[in-house]
Short mmCIF file of C-alpha atoms and ligand atoms in Angstrom, two decimals:
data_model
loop_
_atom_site.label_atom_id
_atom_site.label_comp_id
_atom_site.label_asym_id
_atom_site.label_seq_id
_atom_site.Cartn_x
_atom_site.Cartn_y
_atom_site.Cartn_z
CA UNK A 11 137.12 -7.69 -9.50
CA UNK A 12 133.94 -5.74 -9.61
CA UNK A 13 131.47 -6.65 -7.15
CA UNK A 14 127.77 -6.35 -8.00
CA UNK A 15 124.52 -6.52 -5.84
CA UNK A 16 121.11 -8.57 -7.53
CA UNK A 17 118.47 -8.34 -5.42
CA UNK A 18 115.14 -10.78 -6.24
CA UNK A 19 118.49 -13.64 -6.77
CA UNK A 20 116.51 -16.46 -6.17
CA UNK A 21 114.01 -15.36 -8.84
CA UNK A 22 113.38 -15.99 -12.31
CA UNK A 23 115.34 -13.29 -13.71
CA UNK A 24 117.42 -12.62 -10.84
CA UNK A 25 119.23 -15.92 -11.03
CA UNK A 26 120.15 -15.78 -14.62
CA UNK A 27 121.83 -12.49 -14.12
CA UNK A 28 123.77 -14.20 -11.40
CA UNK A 29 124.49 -16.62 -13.81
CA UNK A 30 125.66 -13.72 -16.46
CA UNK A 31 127.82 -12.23 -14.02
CA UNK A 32 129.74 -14.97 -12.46
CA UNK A 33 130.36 -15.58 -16.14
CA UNK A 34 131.92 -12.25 -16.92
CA UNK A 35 133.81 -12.21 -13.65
CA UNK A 36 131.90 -10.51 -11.18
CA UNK A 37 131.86 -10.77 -7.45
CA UNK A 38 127.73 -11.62 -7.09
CA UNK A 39 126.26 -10.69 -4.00
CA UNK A 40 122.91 -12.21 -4.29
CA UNK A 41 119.97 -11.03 -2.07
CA UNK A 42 116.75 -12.37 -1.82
CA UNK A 43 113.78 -13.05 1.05
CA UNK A 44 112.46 -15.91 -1.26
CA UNK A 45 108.99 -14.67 -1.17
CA UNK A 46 108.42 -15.99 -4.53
CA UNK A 47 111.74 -17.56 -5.51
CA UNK A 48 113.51 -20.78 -4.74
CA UNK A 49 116.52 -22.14 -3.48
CA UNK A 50 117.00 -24.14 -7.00
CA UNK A 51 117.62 -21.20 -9.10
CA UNK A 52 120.84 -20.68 -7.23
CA UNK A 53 121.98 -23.93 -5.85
CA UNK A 54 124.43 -24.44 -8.62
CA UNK A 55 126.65 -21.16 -7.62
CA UNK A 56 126.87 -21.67 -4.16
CA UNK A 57 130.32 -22.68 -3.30
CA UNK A 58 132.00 -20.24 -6.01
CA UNK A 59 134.63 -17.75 -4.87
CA UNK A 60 133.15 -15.38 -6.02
CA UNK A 61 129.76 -16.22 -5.34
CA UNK A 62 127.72 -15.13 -1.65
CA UNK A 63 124.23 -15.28 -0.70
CA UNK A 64 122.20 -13.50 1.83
CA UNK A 65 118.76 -14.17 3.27
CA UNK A 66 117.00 -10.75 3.83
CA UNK A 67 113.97 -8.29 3.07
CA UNK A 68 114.96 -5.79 1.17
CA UNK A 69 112.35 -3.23 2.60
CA UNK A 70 114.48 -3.69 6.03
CA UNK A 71 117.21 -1.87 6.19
CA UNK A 72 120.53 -2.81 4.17
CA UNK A 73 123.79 -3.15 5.83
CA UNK A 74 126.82 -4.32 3.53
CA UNK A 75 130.05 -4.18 4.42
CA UNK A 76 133.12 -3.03 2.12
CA UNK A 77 132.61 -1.23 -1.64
CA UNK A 78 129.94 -2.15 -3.99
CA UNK A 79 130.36 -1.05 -8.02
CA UNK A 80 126.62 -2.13 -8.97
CA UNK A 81 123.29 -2.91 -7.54
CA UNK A 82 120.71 -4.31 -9.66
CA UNK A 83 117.16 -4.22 -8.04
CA UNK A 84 115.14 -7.06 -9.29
CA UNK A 85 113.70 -8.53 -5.74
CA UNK A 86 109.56 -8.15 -6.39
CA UNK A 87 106.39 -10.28 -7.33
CA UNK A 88 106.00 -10.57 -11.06
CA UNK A 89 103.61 -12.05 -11.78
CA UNK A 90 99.55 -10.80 -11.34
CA UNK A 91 98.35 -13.90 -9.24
CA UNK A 92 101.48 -13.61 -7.20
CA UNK A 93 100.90 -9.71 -6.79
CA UNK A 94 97.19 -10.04 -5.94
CA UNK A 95 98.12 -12.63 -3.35
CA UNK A 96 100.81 -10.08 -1.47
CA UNK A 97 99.54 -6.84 -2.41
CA UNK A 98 101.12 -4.94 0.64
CA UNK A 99 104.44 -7.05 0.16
CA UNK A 100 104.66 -5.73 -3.56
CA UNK A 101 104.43 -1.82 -2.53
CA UNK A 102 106.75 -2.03 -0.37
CA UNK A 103 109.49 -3.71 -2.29
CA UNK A 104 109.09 -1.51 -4.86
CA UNK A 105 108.80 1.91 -2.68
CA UNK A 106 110.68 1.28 0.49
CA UNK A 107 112.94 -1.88 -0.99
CA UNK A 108 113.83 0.74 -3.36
CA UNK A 109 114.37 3.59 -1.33
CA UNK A 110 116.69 1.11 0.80
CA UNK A 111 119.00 0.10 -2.48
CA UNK A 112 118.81 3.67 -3.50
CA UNK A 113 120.20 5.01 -0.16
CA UNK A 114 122.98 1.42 -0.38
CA UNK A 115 124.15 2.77 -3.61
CA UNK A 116 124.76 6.53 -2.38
CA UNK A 117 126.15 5.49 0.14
CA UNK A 118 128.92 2.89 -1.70
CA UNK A 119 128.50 5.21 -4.86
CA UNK A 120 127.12 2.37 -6.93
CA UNK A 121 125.50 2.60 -10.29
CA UNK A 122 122.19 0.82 -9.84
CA UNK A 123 120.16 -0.42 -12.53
CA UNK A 124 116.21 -1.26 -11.57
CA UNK A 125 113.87 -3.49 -12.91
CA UNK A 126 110.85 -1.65 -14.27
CA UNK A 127 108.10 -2.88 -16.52
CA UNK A 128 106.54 -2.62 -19.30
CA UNK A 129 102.92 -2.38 -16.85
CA UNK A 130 103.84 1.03 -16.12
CA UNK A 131 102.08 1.62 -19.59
CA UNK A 132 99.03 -0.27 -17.84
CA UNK A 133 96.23 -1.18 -20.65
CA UNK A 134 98.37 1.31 -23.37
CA UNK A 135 96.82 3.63 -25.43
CA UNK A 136 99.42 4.23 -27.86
CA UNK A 137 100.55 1.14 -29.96
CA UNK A 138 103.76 -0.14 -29.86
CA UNK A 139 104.88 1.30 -26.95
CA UNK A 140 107.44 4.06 -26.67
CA UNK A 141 108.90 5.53 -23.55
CA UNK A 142 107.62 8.29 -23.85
CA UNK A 143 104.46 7.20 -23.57
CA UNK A 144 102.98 8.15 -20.24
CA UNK A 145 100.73 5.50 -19.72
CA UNK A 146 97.09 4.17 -18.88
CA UNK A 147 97.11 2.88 -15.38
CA UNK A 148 94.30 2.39 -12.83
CA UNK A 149 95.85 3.28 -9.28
CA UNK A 150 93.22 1.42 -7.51
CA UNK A 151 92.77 -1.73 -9.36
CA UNK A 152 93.88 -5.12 -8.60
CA UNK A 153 97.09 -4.68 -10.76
CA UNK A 154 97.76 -1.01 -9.50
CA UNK A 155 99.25 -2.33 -6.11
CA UNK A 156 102.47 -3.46 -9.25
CA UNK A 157 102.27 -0.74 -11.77
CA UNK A 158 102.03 2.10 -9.24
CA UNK A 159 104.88 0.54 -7.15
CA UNK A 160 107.32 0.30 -10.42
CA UNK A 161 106.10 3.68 -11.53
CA UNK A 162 107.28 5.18 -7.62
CA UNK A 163 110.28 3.26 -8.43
CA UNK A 164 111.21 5.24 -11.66
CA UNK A 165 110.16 8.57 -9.79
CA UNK A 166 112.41 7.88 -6.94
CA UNK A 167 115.38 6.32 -9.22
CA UNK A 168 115.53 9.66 -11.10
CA UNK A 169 115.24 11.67 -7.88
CA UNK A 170 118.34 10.20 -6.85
CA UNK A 171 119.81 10.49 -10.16
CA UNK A 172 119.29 14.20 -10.16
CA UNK A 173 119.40 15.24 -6.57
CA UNK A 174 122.21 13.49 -5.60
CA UNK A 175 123.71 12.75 -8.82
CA UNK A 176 123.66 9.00 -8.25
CA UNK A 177 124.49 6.82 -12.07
CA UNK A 178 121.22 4.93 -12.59
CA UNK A 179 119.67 2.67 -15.10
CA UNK A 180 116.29 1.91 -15.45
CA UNK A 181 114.62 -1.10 -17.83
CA UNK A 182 111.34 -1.25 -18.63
CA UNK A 183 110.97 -5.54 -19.08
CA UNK A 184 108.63 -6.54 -21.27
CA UNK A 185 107.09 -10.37 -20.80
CA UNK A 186 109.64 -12.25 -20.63
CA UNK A 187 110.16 -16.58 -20.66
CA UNK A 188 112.52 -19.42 -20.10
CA UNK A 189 113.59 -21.48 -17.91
CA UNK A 190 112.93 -21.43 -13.80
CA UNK A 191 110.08 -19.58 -14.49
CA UNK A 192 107.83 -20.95 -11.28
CA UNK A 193 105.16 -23.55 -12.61
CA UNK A 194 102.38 -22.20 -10.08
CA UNK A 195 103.16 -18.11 -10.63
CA UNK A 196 100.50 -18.33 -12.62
CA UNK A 197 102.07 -16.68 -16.15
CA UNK A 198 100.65 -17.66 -19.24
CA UNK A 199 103.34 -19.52 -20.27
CA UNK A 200 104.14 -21.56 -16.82
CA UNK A 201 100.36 -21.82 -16.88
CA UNK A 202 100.11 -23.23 -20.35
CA UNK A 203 102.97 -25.51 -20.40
CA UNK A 204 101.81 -26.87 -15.98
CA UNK A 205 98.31 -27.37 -17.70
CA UNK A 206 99.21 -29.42 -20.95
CA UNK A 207 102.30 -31.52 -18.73
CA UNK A 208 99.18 -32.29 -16.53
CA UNK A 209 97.33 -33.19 -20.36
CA UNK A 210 94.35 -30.26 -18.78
CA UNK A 211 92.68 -27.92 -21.37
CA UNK A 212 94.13 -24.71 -21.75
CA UNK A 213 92.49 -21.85 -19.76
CA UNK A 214 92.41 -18.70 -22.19
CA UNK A 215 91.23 -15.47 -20.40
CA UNK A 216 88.76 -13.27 -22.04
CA UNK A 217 88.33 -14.18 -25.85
CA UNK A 218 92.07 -14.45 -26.06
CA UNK A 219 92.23 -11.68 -28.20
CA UNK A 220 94.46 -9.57 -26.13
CA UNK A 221 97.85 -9.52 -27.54
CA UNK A 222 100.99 -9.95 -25.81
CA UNK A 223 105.11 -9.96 -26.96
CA UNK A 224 107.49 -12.78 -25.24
CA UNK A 225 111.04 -12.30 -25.19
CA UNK A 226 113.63 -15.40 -23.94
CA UNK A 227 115.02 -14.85 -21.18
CA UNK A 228 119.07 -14.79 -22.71
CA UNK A 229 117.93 -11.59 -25.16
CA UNK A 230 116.60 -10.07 -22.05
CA UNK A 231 119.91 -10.39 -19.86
CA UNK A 232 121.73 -9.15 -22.96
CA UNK A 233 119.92 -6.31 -22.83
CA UNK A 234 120.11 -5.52 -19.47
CA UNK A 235 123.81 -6.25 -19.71
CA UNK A 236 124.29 -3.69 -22.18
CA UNK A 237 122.37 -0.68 -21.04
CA UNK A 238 123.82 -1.31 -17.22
CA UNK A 239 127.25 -0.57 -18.95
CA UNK A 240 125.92 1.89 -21.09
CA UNK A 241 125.78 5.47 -20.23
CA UNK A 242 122.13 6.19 -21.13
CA UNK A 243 119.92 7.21 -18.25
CA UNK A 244 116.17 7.32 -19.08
CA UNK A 245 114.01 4.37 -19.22
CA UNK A 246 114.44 2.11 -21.75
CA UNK A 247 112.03 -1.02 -23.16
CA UNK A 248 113.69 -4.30 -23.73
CA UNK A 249 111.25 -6.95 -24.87
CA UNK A 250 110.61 -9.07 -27.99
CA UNK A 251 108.29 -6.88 -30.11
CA UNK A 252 107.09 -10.22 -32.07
CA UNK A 253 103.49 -9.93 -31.11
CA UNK A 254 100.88 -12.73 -30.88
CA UNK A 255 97.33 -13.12 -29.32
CA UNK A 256 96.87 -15.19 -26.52
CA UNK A 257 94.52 -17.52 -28.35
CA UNK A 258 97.16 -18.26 -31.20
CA UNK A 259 99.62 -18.83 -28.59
CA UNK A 260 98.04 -20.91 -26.55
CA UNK A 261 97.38 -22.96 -30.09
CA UNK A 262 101.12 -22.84 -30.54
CA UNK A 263 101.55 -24.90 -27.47
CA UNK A 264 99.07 -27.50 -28.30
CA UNK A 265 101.14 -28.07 -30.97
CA UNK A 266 104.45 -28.02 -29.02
CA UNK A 267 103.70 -30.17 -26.28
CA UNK A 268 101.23 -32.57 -27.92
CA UNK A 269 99.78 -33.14 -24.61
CA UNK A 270 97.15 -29.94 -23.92
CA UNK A 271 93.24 -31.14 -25.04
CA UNK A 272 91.69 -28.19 -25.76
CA UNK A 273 91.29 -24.63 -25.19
CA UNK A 274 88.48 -23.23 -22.66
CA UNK A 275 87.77 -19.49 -21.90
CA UNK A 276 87.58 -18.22 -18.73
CA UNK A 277 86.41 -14.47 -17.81
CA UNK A 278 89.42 -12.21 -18.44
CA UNK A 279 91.13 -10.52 -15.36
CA UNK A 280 90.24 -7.07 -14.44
CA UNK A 281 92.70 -4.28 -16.12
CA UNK A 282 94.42 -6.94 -18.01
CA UNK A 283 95.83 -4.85 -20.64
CA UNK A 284 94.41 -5.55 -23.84
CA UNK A 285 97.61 -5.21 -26.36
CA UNK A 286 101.35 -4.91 -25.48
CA UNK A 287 104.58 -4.47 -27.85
CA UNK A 288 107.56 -2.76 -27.36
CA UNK A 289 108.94 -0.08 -29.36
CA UNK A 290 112.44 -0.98 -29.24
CA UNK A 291 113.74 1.41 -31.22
CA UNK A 292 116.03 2.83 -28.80
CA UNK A 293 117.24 -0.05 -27.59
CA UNK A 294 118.66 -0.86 -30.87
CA UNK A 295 120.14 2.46 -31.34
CA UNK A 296 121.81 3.39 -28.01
CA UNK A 297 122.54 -0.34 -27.29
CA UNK A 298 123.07 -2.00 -30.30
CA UNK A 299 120.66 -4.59 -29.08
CA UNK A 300 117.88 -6.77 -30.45
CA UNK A 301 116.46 -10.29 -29.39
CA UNK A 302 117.86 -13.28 -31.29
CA UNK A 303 115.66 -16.21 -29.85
CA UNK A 304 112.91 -16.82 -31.75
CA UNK A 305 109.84 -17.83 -29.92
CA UNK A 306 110.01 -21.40 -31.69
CA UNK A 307 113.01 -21.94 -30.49
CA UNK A 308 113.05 -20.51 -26.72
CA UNK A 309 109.63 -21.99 -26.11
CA UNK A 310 111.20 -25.72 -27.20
CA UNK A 311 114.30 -24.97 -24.29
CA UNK A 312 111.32 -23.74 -21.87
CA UNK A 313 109.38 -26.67 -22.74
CA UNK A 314 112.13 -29.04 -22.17
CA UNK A 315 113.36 -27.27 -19.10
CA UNK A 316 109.41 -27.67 -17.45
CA UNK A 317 109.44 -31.35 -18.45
CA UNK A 318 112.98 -32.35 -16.07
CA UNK A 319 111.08 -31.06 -12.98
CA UNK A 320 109.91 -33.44 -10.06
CA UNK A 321 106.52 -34.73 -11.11
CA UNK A 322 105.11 -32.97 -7.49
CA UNK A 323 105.81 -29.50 -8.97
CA UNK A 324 103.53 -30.06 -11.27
CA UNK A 325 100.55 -30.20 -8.90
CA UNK A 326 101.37 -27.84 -6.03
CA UNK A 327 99.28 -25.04 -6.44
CA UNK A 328 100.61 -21.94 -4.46
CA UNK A 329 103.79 -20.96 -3.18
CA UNK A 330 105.09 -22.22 -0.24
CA UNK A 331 106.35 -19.27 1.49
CA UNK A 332 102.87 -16.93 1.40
CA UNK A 333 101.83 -17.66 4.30
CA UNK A 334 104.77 -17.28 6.06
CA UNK A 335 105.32 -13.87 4.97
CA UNK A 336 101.53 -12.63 5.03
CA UNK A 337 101.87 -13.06 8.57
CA UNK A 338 104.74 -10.48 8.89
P1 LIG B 411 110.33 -13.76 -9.65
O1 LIG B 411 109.12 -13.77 -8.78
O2 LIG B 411 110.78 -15.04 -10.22
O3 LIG B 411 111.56 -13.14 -8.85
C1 LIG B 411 111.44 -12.11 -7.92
C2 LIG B 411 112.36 -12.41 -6.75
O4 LIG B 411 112.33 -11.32 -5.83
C3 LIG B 411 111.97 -13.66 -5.97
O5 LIG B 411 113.07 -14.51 -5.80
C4 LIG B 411 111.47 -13.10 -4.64
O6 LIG B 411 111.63 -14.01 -3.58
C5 LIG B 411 112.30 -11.84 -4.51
N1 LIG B 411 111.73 -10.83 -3.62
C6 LIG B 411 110.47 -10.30 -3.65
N2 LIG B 411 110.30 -9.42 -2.65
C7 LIG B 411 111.47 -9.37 -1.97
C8 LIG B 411 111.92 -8.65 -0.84
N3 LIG B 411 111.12 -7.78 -0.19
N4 LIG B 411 113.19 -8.83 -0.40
C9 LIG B 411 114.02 -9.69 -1.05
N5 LIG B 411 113.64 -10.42 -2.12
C10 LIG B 411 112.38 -10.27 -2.57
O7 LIG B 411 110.06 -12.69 -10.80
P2 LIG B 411 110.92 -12.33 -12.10
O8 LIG B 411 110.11 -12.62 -13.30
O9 LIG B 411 112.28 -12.90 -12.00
O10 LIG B 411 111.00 -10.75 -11.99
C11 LIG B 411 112.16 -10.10 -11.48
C12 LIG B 411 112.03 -8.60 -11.63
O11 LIG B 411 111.83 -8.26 -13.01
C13 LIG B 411 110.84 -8.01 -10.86
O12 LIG B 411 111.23 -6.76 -10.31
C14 LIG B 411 109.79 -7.80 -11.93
O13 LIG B 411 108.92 -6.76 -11.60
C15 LIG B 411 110.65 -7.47 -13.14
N6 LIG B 411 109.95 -7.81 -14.39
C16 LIG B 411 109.88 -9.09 -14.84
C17 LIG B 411 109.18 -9.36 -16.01
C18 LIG B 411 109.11 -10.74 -16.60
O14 LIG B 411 108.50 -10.90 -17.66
N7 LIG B 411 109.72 -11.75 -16.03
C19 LIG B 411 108.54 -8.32 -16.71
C20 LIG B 411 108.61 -7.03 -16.19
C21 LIG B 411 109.33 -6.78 -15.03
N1 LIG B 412 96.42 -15.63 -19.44
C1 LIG B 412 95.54 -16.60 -19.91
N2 LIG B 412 95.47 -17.79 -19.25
C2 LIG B 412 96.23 -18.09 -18.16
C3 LIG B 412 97.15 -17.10 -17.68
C4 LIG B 412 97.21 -15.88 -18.35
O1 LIG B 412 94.84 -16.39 -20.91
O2 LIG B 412 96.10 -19.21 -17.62
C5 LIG B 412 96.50 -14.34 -20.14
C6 LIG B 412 96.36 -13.11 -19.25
O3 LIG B 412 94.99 -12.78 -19.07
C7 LIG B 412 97.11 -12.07 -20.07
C8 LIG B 412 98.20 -12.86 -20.79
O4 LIG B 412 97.79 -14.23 -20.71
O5 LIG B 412 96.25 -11.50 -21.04
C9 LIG B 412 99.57 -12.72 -20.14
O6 LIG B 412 99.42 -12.95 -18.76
P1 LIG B 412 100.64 -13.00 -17.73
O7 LIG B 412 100.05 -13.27 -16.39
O8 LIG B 412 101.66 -13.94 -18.23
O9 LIG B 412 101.33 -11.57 -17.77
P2 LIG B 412 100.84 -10.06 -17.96
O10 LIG B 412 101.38 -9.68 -19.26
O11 LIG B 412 99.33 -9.97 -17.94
O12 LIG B 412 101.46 -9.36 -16.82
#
């Protein structure tokens, strides 16, 4: 049996790939500090076989005992209020948290795959974007504490890859949706569907004219399913490139839920990049892989997924472990 590390388990993402595989047979070690994840996500796989859990910060040194085949490095704040909140916390899981995993899979001689992001483009000049576009990022803006952190991480993920020869992966995620998303992360789409489940007006930043591309969150594990097995070692996008504007979408869930009044503008973030769609080209070439979901559909599961939680969740408004680990 093939055992694979996910760090960030607890997460959004993190937890569906524990999910994936389980499925395909895996031995999961899940890792996670829950900075910004929950218990929840993972509750239904504890008690598998094949299925073990550990509590720790991945910038702290990693000690695991016996052989490892994978690690995939997801652990890290996601989302831009979350990252402006724990600024500090999101450098160093991306620099030292990956420096950690990087010297874990040396040592076990582990391919490891890392999360990257489509924010290493920052507000992108060139339209769709393709990897080998370099990017538009301000280092010392509010979102820089992310982008620069994920763009150390791809520096340091092919040092290792061609100093010490270690097999890597890197994905570049594009926005990406579904269920377990947290309602308080403060995402559009957790902030669209919390405010119309609460029947408030819609809170569009800037004129709403910035464009963005949402992929469900099963095409997105396919993909990073596929290129983890694959043997191609450069960065590679995986994202829906079905683009929208935030205005139209934010009129698209009006019409889903039936709840939301109206739409209201609010002043648009600093740096929030103003268009965003992958090039997926070579995802479909050297993976053979495009999304499926269509945003009608995986917006309806996300929808109904939001609408089972406790009515409480609704109306908390930050995360309950901040505080706890700003103090660290
Ligand atoms: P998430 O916040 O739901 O999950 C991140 C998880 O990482 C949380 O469970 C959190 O507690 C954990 N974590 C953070 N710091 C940690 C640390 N130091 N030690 C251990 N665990 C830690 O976010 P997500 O959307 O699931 O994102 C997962 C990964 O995918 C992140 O690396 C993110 O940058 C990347 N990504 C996601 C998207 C997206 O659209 N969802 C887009 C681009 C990149
Ligand atoms: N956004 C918005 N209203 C909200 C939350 C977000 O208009 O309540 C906008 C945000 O300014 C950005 C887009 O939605 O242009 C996507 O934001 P998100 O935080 O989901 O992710 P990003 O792609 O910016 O990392």
């Amino acid at each position: 049996m093939k055992k694979i590390l996910i760090t960030g388990a607890a997460g959004f993402l993190g937890s569906h790939l524990c999910d994936r595989f389980i499925k395909e047979g895996y031995h999961v070690v899940a890792m996670d500090n829950f900075i910004t994840g929950d218990e929840k996500n993972i509750e239904h796989l504890q008690g598998l076989d094949n299925f073990e859990f550990i509590t720790h910060d991945v910038t702290n040194f990693i000690e695991l005992q016996g052989r490892l085949d994978y690690i995939l490095h997801f652990a890290s704040p996601a989302s831009p209020i979350d990252y402006l909140k724990i600024p500090i916390q999101t450098l160093k899981v991306g620099a030292l948290g990956t420096h950690n995993l990087l010297g874990l899979a040396k040592a076990k001689n582990a391919r490891m795959l890392i999360a990257s992001t489509s924010e290493v483009y920052g507000d992108p000049l060139v339209h769709p974007q393709t990897e080998n576009y370099y990017g538009n990022v301000n280092t010392i803006g509010p979102r820089g504490v992310y982008d620069e952190a994920k763009r150390f991480q791809e520096s340091i993920t092919m040092a290792y890859h061609r100093f010490h020869g270690l097999e890597t992966r890197i994905v570049r995620i594009f926005n990406t949706y579904g269920p377990r998303m947290r309602l308080n992360d403060g995402r559009v789409i957790p902030a669209f569907i919390g405010q119309a489940l609460r029947g408030e007006d819609l809170t569009v930043f800037g004129d709403g004219s910035q464009t963005r591309s949402f992929c469900f969150v099963d095409d997105q594990v396919e993909g990073i399913y596929r290129l983890l097995l694959s043997d191609y070692t450069n960065p590679i996008n995986i994202g829906n490139p079905h683009e929208i504007t935030i205005k139209q979408f934010a009129e698209e869930i009006i019409k889903l839920t039936g709840t939301a009044q109206k739409i209201i503008y609010r002043d648009l973030p600093q740096d929030d990049p103003l268009q965003r769609q992958p090039d997926i080209t070579l995802a479909k070439t050297i993976l053979n892989w495009e999304p499926k979901t269509s945003r009608e559909l995986g917006m309806k599961i996300t929808y109904n997924y939001f609408k089972t939680l406790p009515k409480e969740a609704l109306y908390k408004s930050k995360h309950k472990n901040f505080k706890e680990h700003i103090k660290k």
